[in-house]
């Protein structure tokens, strides 16, 4: 029942996101997009949107497996490539990531995961330069709010068509675009280490998180009001605390103000200045 | 009478490029034998100007508006721009006809909630005034003006039978509503109870992810949408304005007639 509030009019939202992707890229003078394709539902959806926006010949899906990455991930990403007809490239991150990791003993999974995410960021931005393209981001609203991503890693992009859509809404649109079933049916995973699973790692389901976040932030419910909807106090408080702690990941670095006009404080212009 | 609803995208802060697009559509409207070309809110500048505001302000008696006046011998023109007056800036709209400015409206209600920052950069207008055009009693609203019942009341009391709404309305939706629908309901009430045509001209394009949804339309005095432009895409839409419909609507539902005398149209 509560989940019904997240129901999208997929026709209109799809049109809107296609126009967003097309216009916000074309107005910069470029016409190509680079997307990191993981085989997951988020990046797959973005590939379908970008194909409609720019045409398959102008979209590059880059797959960046590490040696421990799941084979299914690559296979699923290839299904998206075949189905959309976009350009693709496989650029393994094993060598550069291992070369860096070798400099440390006992690097934690978290640190390694961040290294992988940032190695992929380097790869994507380098390819975007090579192809005269912009990197199209694939972080959804649930991850952005929870801070479930790597700052300047997978969170880095030039534009993001799906950053205002909760995970459940991503699935609705994925169905609308006929994203292959093997992608929409599997459990979401960052695939940063073997057997990783988003919902196990987070400690709650995406459905619960979506409903809690939607009520807390979109509808401005208080924590108590969300608990009254039938959620555990610790869960609602924990999610709200995650959102607060991760605010930095949603912003550029803060700057020490000295002058009368400080960048982003009182020097205020949009990216689309003159575009 | 043919009206051109020019649902354009703009380039943020680039007066010259926006002016040349506006001129292009005015010429097209003249060629299509339209009697009026309507452009959106801030059509010459783009919407979210922030610190660009002071660099795109125009003097209403200056050269750029002057050139539009010259064009207005061929066709009436309505458009939104940043007006500069004595060091202050207004989110304004002009109605230009036969080389003259028939009316300059300064947006009275500047939104400052949610994503909006207009009150920070612009100075408020002070009134809503109906004026005479070849279409009858005409009133200009700029976007947020329409959401205030007081503006609608002002327009109603002055006998408006052609309401023109210039807009830069951003798209959003949730489980309760979807933005384009909101504009239909605003105009539906006004049209039916004021026996008035309503032209809603909204821009398109994106500014840092904020998408202006377009969906411009002309509604007749019975509340029917006569013609409607697409969502999210630039479009040049011609719709027919039939003065006879206003009197027909008045016969069926003469709401203003029964207001107190001080309100009723002379």
Coordinates of C-alpha atoms in Angstrom, one line a residue:
Chain A
X1 CA 0.0 0.0 0.0
X2 CA 2.6 2.5 1.1
X3 CA 4.7 1.6 -1.9
X4 CA 1.9 2.8 -4.2
X5 CA 2.9 6.3 -3.4
X6 CA 6.1 5.8 -5.3
X7 CA 4.2 4.7 -8.5
X8 CA 5.5 6.6 -11.5
X9 CA 3.7 7.6 -14.7
X10 CA 6.5 5.8 -16.7
X11 CA 5.4 7.3 -20.0
X12 CA 5.9 10.9 -18.9
X13 CA 9.0 10.2 -16.8
X14 CA 10.7 8.3 -19.6
X15 CA 10.1 11.1 -22.0
X16 CA 11.3 13.6 -19.5
X17 CA 14.5 11.7 -18.8
X18 CA 15.2 11.2 -22.4
X19 CA 14.9 14.9 -23.1
X20 CA 17.0 15.7 -20.0
X21 CA 19.8 13.5 -21.2
X22 CA 19.7 14.7 -24.7
X23 CA 19.4 18.4 -24.0
X24 CA 21.8 18.6 -21.1
X25 CA 24.5 16.9 -23.2
X26 CA 23.9 18.6 -26.5
X27 CA 23.8 22.1 -25.0
X28 CA 27.4 21.6 -23.9
X29 CA 28.4 21.1 -27.5
X30 CA 29.0 17.4 -27.1
X31 CA 26.8 14.6 -28.4
X32 CA 28.2 11.4 -26.9
X33 CA 27.7 9.6 -23.5
X34 CA 29.9 7.2 -21.6
X35 CA 28.2 4.9 -19.1
X36 CA 29.8 2.5 -16.7
X37 CA 27.8 -0.7 -17.3
X38 CA 27.9 -3.0 -14.3
X39 CA 25.1 -5.4 -15.4
X40 CA 22.9 -4.0 -12.6
X41 CA 19.5 -2.4 -13.0
X42 CA 20.6 1.2 -12.5
X43 CA 23.3 1.4 -15.2
X44 CA 21.3 -0.8 -17.5
X45 CA 18.3 1.6 -17.3
X46 CA 20.6 4.6 -18.0
X47 CA 21.9 2.9 -21.1
X48 CA 18.4 2.5 -22.4
X49 CA 17.6 6.1 -21.7
X50 CA 20.9 7.3 -23.3
X51 CA 20.3 5.3 -26.4
X52 CA 16.9 6.9 -26.9
X53 CA 18.3 10.3 -26.1
X54 CA 21.4 10.3 -28.3
X55 CA 21.1 7.3 -30.6
X56 CA 23.0 4.1 -30.2
X57 CA 26.0 5.2 -32.2
X58 CA 26.7 8.0 -29.7
X59 CA 26.6 6.0 -26.5
X60 CA 29.5 4.0 -25.1
X61 CA 28.9 1.3 -22.5
X62 CA 32.1 0.6 -20.6
X63 CA 32.4 -2.6 -18.6
X64 CA 35.1 -2.6 -16.0
X65 CA 35.3 -5.9 -14.3
X66 CA 37.8 -6.8 -11.5
X67 CA 39.2 -10.4 -11.3
X68 CA 36.7 -11.3 -8.6
X69 CA 33.7 -9.7 -10.3
X70 CA 30.8 -12.0 -10.9
X71 CA 30.6 -13.5 -14.4
X72 CA 26.9 -12.9 -14.5
X73 CA 27.5 -9.2 -14.1
X74 CA 29.4 -9.1 -17.4
X75 CA 26.9 -11.4 -19.1
X76 CA 24.1 -9.2 -18.1
X77 CA 25.9 -6.0 -19.2
X78 CA 26.5 -7.7 -22.6
X79 CA 22.7 -8.4 -22.9
X80 CA 22.2 -4.6 -22.5
X81 CA 24.8 -3.9 -25.2
X82 CA 23.2 -6.4 -27.6
X83 CA 19.7 -5.2 -26.9
X84 CA 20.4 -1.5 -27.2
X85 CA 23.1 -1.8 -29.9
X86 CA 25.3 0.9 -28.2
X87 CA 29.1 0.8 -28.5
X88 CA 30.9 -1.1 -25.9
X89 CA 34.3 -1.7 -24.5
X90 CA 35.7 -4.0 -21.7
X91 CA 38.3 -2.3 -19.7
X92 CA 39.5 -4.5 -16.8
X93 CA 40.6 -2.7 -13.7
X94 CA 42.4 -5.7 -12.2
X95 CA 45.9 -4.6 -13.1
X96 CA 45.8 -1.0 -12.1
X97 CA 43.8 -1.8 -9.0
X98 CA 46.1 -4.6 -7.9
X99 CA 49.2 -2.5 -8.6
X100 CA 47.9 0.0 -6.1
X101 CA 46.6 -2.4 -3.6
X102 CA 49.9 -4.3 -3.6
X103 CA 51.4 -1.3 -1.8
X104 CA 49.5 -2.1 1.4
X105 CA 49.1 -5.0 3.7
X106 CA 45.7 -6.0 4.9
X107 CA 43.6 -3.5 3.0
X108 CA 40.0 -3.7 4.3
X109 CA 37.2 -4.6 1.9
X110 CA 35.8 -1.1 2.3
X111 CA 39.1 0.5 1.2
X112 CA 39.4 -1.9 -1.7
X113 CA 35.9 -1.3 -2.7
X114 CA 36.6 2.4 -2.8
X115 CA 39.7 1.9 -4.8
X116 CA 37.8 -0.2 -7.4
X117 CA 35.1 2.5 -7.6
X118 CA 37.6 5.2 -8.1
X119 CA 39.6 3.2 -10.7
X120 CA 36.4 2.9 -12.6
X121 CA 35.8 6.6 -12.3
X122 CA 39.3 7.2 -13.8
X123 CA 38.5 4.8 -16.6
X124 CA 35.1 6.4 -17.4
X125 CA 36.4 10.0 -17.4
X126 CA 39.4 9.1 -19.5
X127 CA 37.1 7.4 -22.0
X128 CA 34.8 10.4 -22.0
X129 CA 37.7 12.6 -23.0
X130 CA 38.7 10.1 -25.7
X131 CA 35.2 9.9 -27.1
X132 CA 34.2 13.6 -26.7
X133 CA 31.6 12.5 -24.3
X134 CA 30.1 13.2 -20.9
X135 CA 30.0 10.6 -18.2
X136 CA 26.4 9.9 -17.4
X137 CA 25.9 8.9 -13.7
X138 CA 24.0 5.9 -12.5
X139 CA 23.3 6.6 -8.8
X140 CA 19.7 6.5 -7.7
X141 CA 18.0 8.6 -5.1
X142 CA 18.0 5.8 -2.5
X143 CA 21.8 5.3 -2.7
X144 CA 22.5 9.1 -2.8
X145 CA 20.4 9.7 0.3
X146 CA 21.9 6.7 2.2
X147 CA 25.4 7.6 1.0
X148 CA 25.8 4.1 -0.3
X149 CA 28.4 4.9 -2.9
X150 CA 32.0 6.1 -3.2
X151 CA 32.7 9.9 -3.2
X152 CA 34.5 10.7 -6.5
X153 CA 34.0 7.0 -7.4
X154 CA 30.7 5.7 -8.6
X155 CA 29.0 9.0 -7.4
X156 CA 31.1 11.0 -9.9
X157 CA 29.5 12.0 -13.2
X158 CA 28.6 15.0 -15.3
X159 CA 24.9 14.5 -15.3
X160 CA 22.6 11.9 -13.7
X161 CA 19.2 11.1 -15.1
X162 CA 18.1 8.8 -12.3
X163 CA 19.3 10.6 -9.2
X164 CA 15.8 11.6 -8.2
X165 CA 14.3 8.1 -8.5
X166 CA 14.1 5.6 -5.7
X167 CA 15.2 2.1 -6.2
X168 CA 11.6 0.8 -6.6
X169 CA 11.0 3.5 -9.3
X170 CA 14.2 2.4 -11.1
X171 CA 12.6 -1.1 -11.4
X172 CA 9.3 0.4 -12.7
X173 CA 11.2 2.2 -15.4
X174 CA 13.4 -0.8 -16.2
X175 CA 10.2 -2.7 -16.8
X176 CA 8.9 0.1 -19.0
X177 CA 12.1 -0.1 -21.1
X178 CA 12.1 -3.9 -21.2
X179 CA 15.4 -4.3 -19.5
X180 CA 16.3 -8.0 -19.5
X181 CA 14.7 -10.1 -16.8
X182 CA 18.0 -11.6 -15.6
X183 CA 18.9 -8.0 -14.6
X184 CA 15.6 -7.0 -13.0
X185 CA 15.2 -10.3 -11.1
X186 CA 18.6 -10.6 -9.4
X187 CA 19.4 -9.2 -6.0
X188 CA 21.1 -5.8 -6.2
X189 CA 24.9 -6.0 -5.5
X190 CA 27.7 -3.5 -5.8
X191 CA 29.8 -6.6 -6.7
X192 CA 32.9 -5.1 -5.0
X193 CA 33.7 -8.5 -3.4
X194 CA 32.4 -12.0 -3.8
X195 CA 28.9 -12.6 -2.5
X196 CA 28.3 -8.9 -1.7
X197 CA 24.6 -8.0 -1.5
X198 CA 23.3 -4.5 -1.0
X199 CA 20.4 -5.3 1.2
X200 CA 22.5 -7.7 3.5
X201 CA 25.2 -5.0 3.8
X202 CA 22.8 -2.2 4.5
X203 CA 20.8 -4.3 6.9
X204 CA 17.4 -3.4 5.5
X205 CA 15.5 -3.9 2.3
X206 CA 15.4 -1.4 -0.5
X207 CA 11.6 -1.4 -0.3
X208 CA 11.6 -0.4 3.3
X209 CA 14.3 2.2 2.7
X210 CA 12.4 3.7 -0.2
X211 CA 9.2 4.1 1.8
X212 CA 11.0 5.5 4.8
X213 CA 13.1 7.9 2.8
X214 CA 10.1 9.0 0.7
X215 CA 8.1 9.9 3.8
X216 CA 10.9 11.5 5.6
X217 CA 12.2 13.7 2.8
X218 CA 9.7 14.0 0.0
X219 CA 6.7 14.2 2.3
X220 CA 8.5 15.7 5.2
X221 CA 7.1 13.3 7.8
X222 CA 8.8 13.4 11.3
X223 CA 10.6 10.3 12.5
X224 CA 7.8 9.5 14.9
X225 CA 5.2 9.8 12.1
X226 CA 7.2 7.3 10.0
X227 CA 7.5 4.9 12.9
X228 CA 3.7 5.1 13.2
X229 CA 3.5 3.8 9.6
X230 CA 4.8 0.5 11.1
X231 CA 8.6 0.7 11.0
X232 CA 11.0 -0.1 13.8
X233 CA 12.3 2.9 15.7
X234 CA 16.0 1.9 15.2
X235 CA 15.5 1.4 11.5
X236 CA 13.9 4.8 10.9
X237 CA 16.4 6.6 13.2
X238 CA 19.3 4.7 11.6
X239 CA 18.3 5.6 8.1
X240 CA 17.8 9.2 9.0
X241 CA 21.2 9.3 10.7
X242 CA 22.8 7.8 7.5
X243 CA 21.3 10.6 5.4
X244 CA 22.7 13.2 7.7
X245 CA 26.2 11.7 8.0
X246 CA 26.5 11.4 4.2
X247 CA 25.5 14.9 3.2
X248 CA 29.1 15.6 2.3
X249 CA 28.9 13.0 -0.5
X250 CA 26.2 15.0 -2.2
X251 CA 28.1 18.2 -2.3
X252 CA 31.4 19.6 -3.7
X253 CA 34.1 20.3 -1.1
X254 CA 33.4 23.2 1.2
X255 CA 35.5 26.3 0.8
X256 CA 36.9 28.7 3.5
X257 CA 35.2 32.0 2.8
X258 CA 37.6 35.0 2.8
X259 CA 36.5 37.3 0.0
X260 CA 33.2 39.1 -0.6
X261 CA 32.4 36.6 -3.3
X262 CA 33.2 33.0 -2.6
X263 CA 32.5 30.2 -5.1
X264 CA 29.2 28.5 -4.5
X265 CA 28.5 30.7 -1.4
X266 CA 27.9 34.1 -3.0
X267 CA 29.3 33.5 -6.4
X268 CA 26.2 31.8 -7.6
X269 CA 25.8 30.5 -11.2
X270 CA 24.3 27.4 -12.7
X271 CA 26.4 24.9 -14.6
X272 CA 24.2 25.8 -17.6
X273 CA 25.5 29.4 -17.5
X274 CA 25.4 30.6 -21.1
X275 CA 24.1 27.2 -22.3
Chain B
X1 CA -8.0 35.6 -34.8
X2 CA -4.8 33.5 -34.8
X3 CA -2.5 33.5 -31.9
X4 CA 1.0 32.0 -31.9
X5 CA 2.0 30.3 -28.6
X6 CA 5.8 30.3 -28.8
X7 CA 6.9 27.5 -26.5
X8 CA 10.6 28.1 -26.6
X9 CA 13.7 27.0 -24.8
X10 CA 16.2 29.7 -23.8
X11 CA 20.0 30.1 -23.4
X12 CA 20.8 31.1 -19.8
X13 CA 22.0 34.7 -19.7
X14 CA 22.5 35.2 -23.4
X15 CA 20.3 38.1 -24.5
X16 CA 21.4 38.2 -28.1
X17 CA 20.8 34.5 -28.8
X18 CA 17.5 34.5 -27.1
X19 CA 16.4 37.7 -29.0
X20 CA 17.3 36.2 -32.3
X21 CA 15.2 33.1 -31.5
X22 CA 12.3 35.4 -30.5
X23 CA 12.7 37.3 -33.7
X24 CA 12.7 34.1 -35.7
X25 CA 9.4 33.0 -34.1
X26 CA 7.8 36.5 -34.5
X27 CA 8.6 36.4 -38.2
X28 CA 7.1 32.9 -38.4
X29 CA 4.0 34.1 -36.7
X30 CA 3.7 37.1 -39.1
X31 CA 4.1 34.7 -42.0
X32 CA 1.4 32.5 -40.5
X33 CA -0.9 35.5 -40.4
X34 CA -1.2 35.5 -36.6
X35 CA -2.2 38.6 -34.7
X36 CA -0.3 37.9 -31.6
X37 CA 2.8 36.0 -30.6
X38 CA 3.2 35.1 -27.0
X39 CA 6.5 34.1 -25.4
X40 CA 7.2 32.6 -22.0
X41 CA 8.4 34.2 -18.8
X42 CA 12.0 35.5 -19.0
X43 CA 12.1 34.5 -22.7
X44 CA 15.0 36.8 -23.3
X45 CA 17.2 35.6 -20.5
X46 CA 16.4 32.1 -19.2
X47 CA 15.0 31.5 -15.7
X48 CA 17.4 30.6 -13.0
X49 CA 19.7 33.6 -13.5
X50 CA 21.1 33.9 -10.0
X51 CA 24.1 36.2 -10.2
X52 CA 23.5 36.8 -13.9
X53 CA 20.4 38.8 -13.1
X54 CA 22.1 42.2 -13.2
X55 CA 23.8 41.6 -16.5
X56 CA 20.6 40.9 -18.4
X57 CA 18.4 43.7 -17.2
X58 CA 16.8 45.8 -19.9
X59 CA 15.5 49.4 -19.8
X60 CA 12.0 49.4 -21.1
X61 CA 12.8 52.5 -23.1
X62 CA 16.1 51.0 -24.4
X63 CA 17.2 49.7 -27.8
X64 CA 16.3 46.0 -27.5
X65 CA 12.7 46.6 -26.5
X66 CA 12.7 49.4 -29.1
X67 CA 13.4 47.0 -31.9
X68 CA 10.6 44.8 -30.7
X69 CA 8.3 47.8 -30.8
X70 CA 9.2 48.3 -34.5
X71 CA 8.2 44.7 -35.2
X72 CA 4.9 45.2 -33.4
X73 CA 3.5 47.1 -36.3
X74 CA 3.1 43.7 -38.0
X75 CA 2.0 41.7 -35.0
X76 CA 1.2 42.1 -31.3
X77 CA 4.0 40.7 -29.1
X78 CA 3.9 39.5 -25.5
X79 CA 7.2 38.4 -23.8
X80 CA 8.9 38.1 -20.5
X81 CA 12.2 39.8 -19.8
X82 CA 14.3 41.2 -16.9
X83 CA 13.4 44.9 -16.5
X84 CA 16.0 47.2 -15.0
X85 CA 14.8 50.4 -13.4
X86 CA 16.8 52.6 -11.0
X87 CA 19.1 49.8 -10.0
X88 CA 16.4 47.3 -9.3
X89 CA 15.3 44.3 -11.3
X90 CA 11.9 43.1 -12.1
X91 CA 10.6 39.8 -13.6
X92 CA 8.4 41.6 -16.2
X93 CA 6.3 41.0 -19.2
X94 CA 5.3 43.5 -21.9
X95 CA 2.4 43.7 -24.3
X96 CA 3.6 45.5 -27.4
X97 CA 1.3 46.6 -30.2
X98 CA 1.6 49.1 -33.1
X99 CA 4.9 50.5 -31.9
X100 CA 3.7 51.0 -28.4
X101 CA 3.9 49.3 -25.1
X102 CA 0.2 48.8 -24.1
X103 CA 1.2 47.4 -20.8
X104 CA 4.2 46.4 -18.7
X105 CA 3.5 43.9 -15.9
X106 CA 5.9 43.3 -13.1
X107 CA 5.5 39.9 -11.5
X108 CA 3.8 40.6 -8.3
X109 CA 4.3 37.3 -6.5
X110 CA 7.9 36.1 -6.5
X111 CA 8.2 32.6 -5.3
X112 CA 10.9 32.0 -2.6
X113 CA 10.1 28.5 -1.4
X114 CA 11.4 25.1 -2.5
X115 CA 13.7 25.5 -5.5
X116 CA 12.7 29.2 -6.1
X117 CA 14.9 32.2 -5.3
X118 CA 13.1 35.0 -7.2
X119 CA 12.4 37.2 -4.2
X120 CA 16.2 37.2 -3.6
X121 CA 17.0 38.7 -7.0
X122 CA 13.9 40.5 -8.1
X123 CA 11.8 43.4 -6.8
X124 CA 8.1 42.8 -6.5
X125 CA 5.5 44.4 -8.8
X126 CA 2.7 46.2 -7.1
X127 CA -0.5 45.5 -9.1
X128 CA -2.4 43.4 -11.6
X129 CA -4.0 45.6 -14.2
X130 CA -6.3 44.8 -17.1
X131 CA -5.8 46.8 -20.3
X132 CA -7.5 47.0 -23.7
X133 CA -6.2 45.2 -26.7
X134 CA -7.7 44.0 -30.0
X135 CA -8.8 40.9 -28.1
X136 CA -10.7 42.8 -25.4
X137 CA -9.8 43.3 -21.8
X138 CA -6.5 41.6 -21.4
X139 CA -4.5 40.7 -18.2
X140 CA -0.9 39.4 -18.0
X141 CA 0.1 37.0 -15.2
X142 CA 3.6 35.7 -14.8
X143 CA 3.6 32.2 -13.5
X144 CA 3.2 32.4 -9.7
X145 CA 0.8 35.4 -10.0
X146 CA -1.7 32.8 -11.2
X147 CA -1.6 30.8 -7.9
X148 CA -2.8 33.8 -5.9
X149 CA -6.6 34.0 -5.7
X150 CA -6.1 37.7 -5.2
X151 CA -4.6 38.1 -8.7
X152 CA -7.5 36.1 -10.2
X153 CA -9.9 38.3 -8.3
X154 CA -8.1 41.4 -9.6
X155 CA -8.3 40.1 -13.2
X156 CA -12.0 39.1 -12.7
X157 CA -13.1 42.4 -11.2
X158 CA -11.6 44.3 -14.0
X159 CA -13.6 42.3 -16.6
X160 CA -10.7 40.4 -18.1
X161 CA -11.7 38.3 -21.0
X162 CA -8.2 37.3 -22.2
X163 CA -5.9 36.1 -19.5
X164 CA -2.3 35.6 -20.7
X165 CA 0.0 33.6 -18.5
X166 CA 3.7 33.6 -19.2
X167 CA 5.4 30.8 -17.4
X168 CA 8.7 29.1 -16.6
X169 CA 7.1 26.2 -14.8
X170 CA 9.3 23.3 -13.8
X171 CA 8.2 19.8 -14.0
X172 CA 7.6 17.7 -11.0
X173 CA 5.2 14.9 -10.0
X174 CA 4.4 12.7 -7.1
X175 CA 1.6 10.4 -6.0
X176 CA -0.8 13.2 -5.5
X177 CA -0.3 15.4 -8.5
X178 CA 1.6 16.1 -11.7
X179 CA 2.5 19.7 -12.5
X180 CA 0.9 20.2 -16.0
X181 CA -2.5 19.3 -14.4
X182 CA -2.2 22.1 -11.9
X183 CA -2.1 24.7 -14.7
X184 CA -5.2 23.2 -16.3
X185 CA -7.2 23.6 -13.1
X186 CA -6.0 27.2 -12.5
X187 CA -7.2 28.2 -16.0
X188 CA -10.3 26.1 -15.9
X189 CA -11.7 28.0 -12.9
X190 CA -10.7 31.3 -14.3
X191 CA -12.0 30.8 -17.8
X192 CA -15.4 29.5 -16.8
X193 CA -16.2 32.0 -14.1
X194 CA -14.7 35.1 -15.9
X195 CA -16.0 34.2 -19.4
X196 CA -12.4 34.5 -20.4
X197 CA -9.9 33.0 -22.8
X198 CA -6.8 31.8 -21.1
X199 CA -3.4 31.4 -22.9
X200 CA -0.8 29.5 -20.9
X201 CA 2.6 29.8 -22.5
X202 CA 5.3 27.8 -20.7
X203 CA 8.9 27.4 -21.8
X204 CA 10.8 24.2 -22.3
X205 CA 14.4 23.2 -21.8
X206 CA 16.5 22.3 -18.8
X207 CA 18.6 24.4 -16.5
X208 CA 20.9 22.2 -14.3
X209 CA 18.4 19.4 -14.3
X210 CA 15.3 21.4 -13.8
X211 CA 13.0 20.8 -16.7
X212 CA 10.4 23.3 -17.8
X213 CA 7.6 21.2 -19.2
X214 CA 6.0 23.3 -21.9
X215 CA 2.5 22.0 -22.5
X216 CA 1.3 25.4 -23.5
X217 CA -2.4 25.7 -24.3
X218 CA -5.3 28.1 -25.2
X219 CA -8.5 27.5 -23.3
X220 CA -11.8 29.0 -24.4
X221 CA -14.3 30.8 -22.1
X222 CA -16.1 27.5 -21.5
X223 CA -13.0 25.9 -20.1
X224 CA -12.2 23.7 -23.1
X225 CA -8.6 23.4 -24.2
X226 CA -8.7 24.4 -27.9
X227 CA -5.2 23.4 -28.7
X228 CA -2.2 22.2 -26.7
X229 CA 1.6 21.9 -27.3
X230 CA 3.7 18.9 -26.5
X231 CA 5.4 18.3 -23.2
X232 CA 9.2 18.9 -22.9
X233 CA 9.7 20.0 -26.5
X234 CA 10.0 23.4 -28.2
X235 CA 6.9 24.0 -30.3
X236 CA 5.3 26.8 -32.3
X237 CA 1.5 26.4 -31.8
X238 CA -1.2 28.4 -33.5
X239 CA -4.6 28.5 -31.9
X240 CA -7.8 30.3 -32.9
X241 CA -9.2 33.1 -30.7
X242 CA -12.9 33.7 -31.4
X243 CA -14.3 36.8 -29.8
X244 CA -17.9 35.7 -30.2
X245 CA -17.3 32.9 -27.8
X246 CA -16.8 35.4 -25.0
X247 CA -20.3 36.9 -25.4
X248 CA -21.8 33.5 -25.8
X249 CA -20.2 32.4 -22.5
X250 CA -21.4 35.6 -20.8
X251 CA -25.0 34.8 -21.8
X252 CA -24.8 31.3 -20.4
X253 CA -23.0 32.2 -17.1
X254 CA -22.8 36.0 -16.4
X255 CA -21.0 35.8 -13.1
X256 CA -19.4 39.2 -13.2
X257 CA -22.8 40.9 -13.9
X258 CA -24.1 40.0 -10.5
X259 CA -21.1 41.3 -8.5
X260 CA -21.5 44.5 -6.6
X261 CA -21.6 47.5 -8.9
X262 CA -18.2 48.8 -7.8
X263 CA -16.7 45.6 -9.2
X264 CA -18.8 45.3 -12.4
X265 CA -17.3 46.2 -15.7
X266 CA -18.3 49.6 -17.0

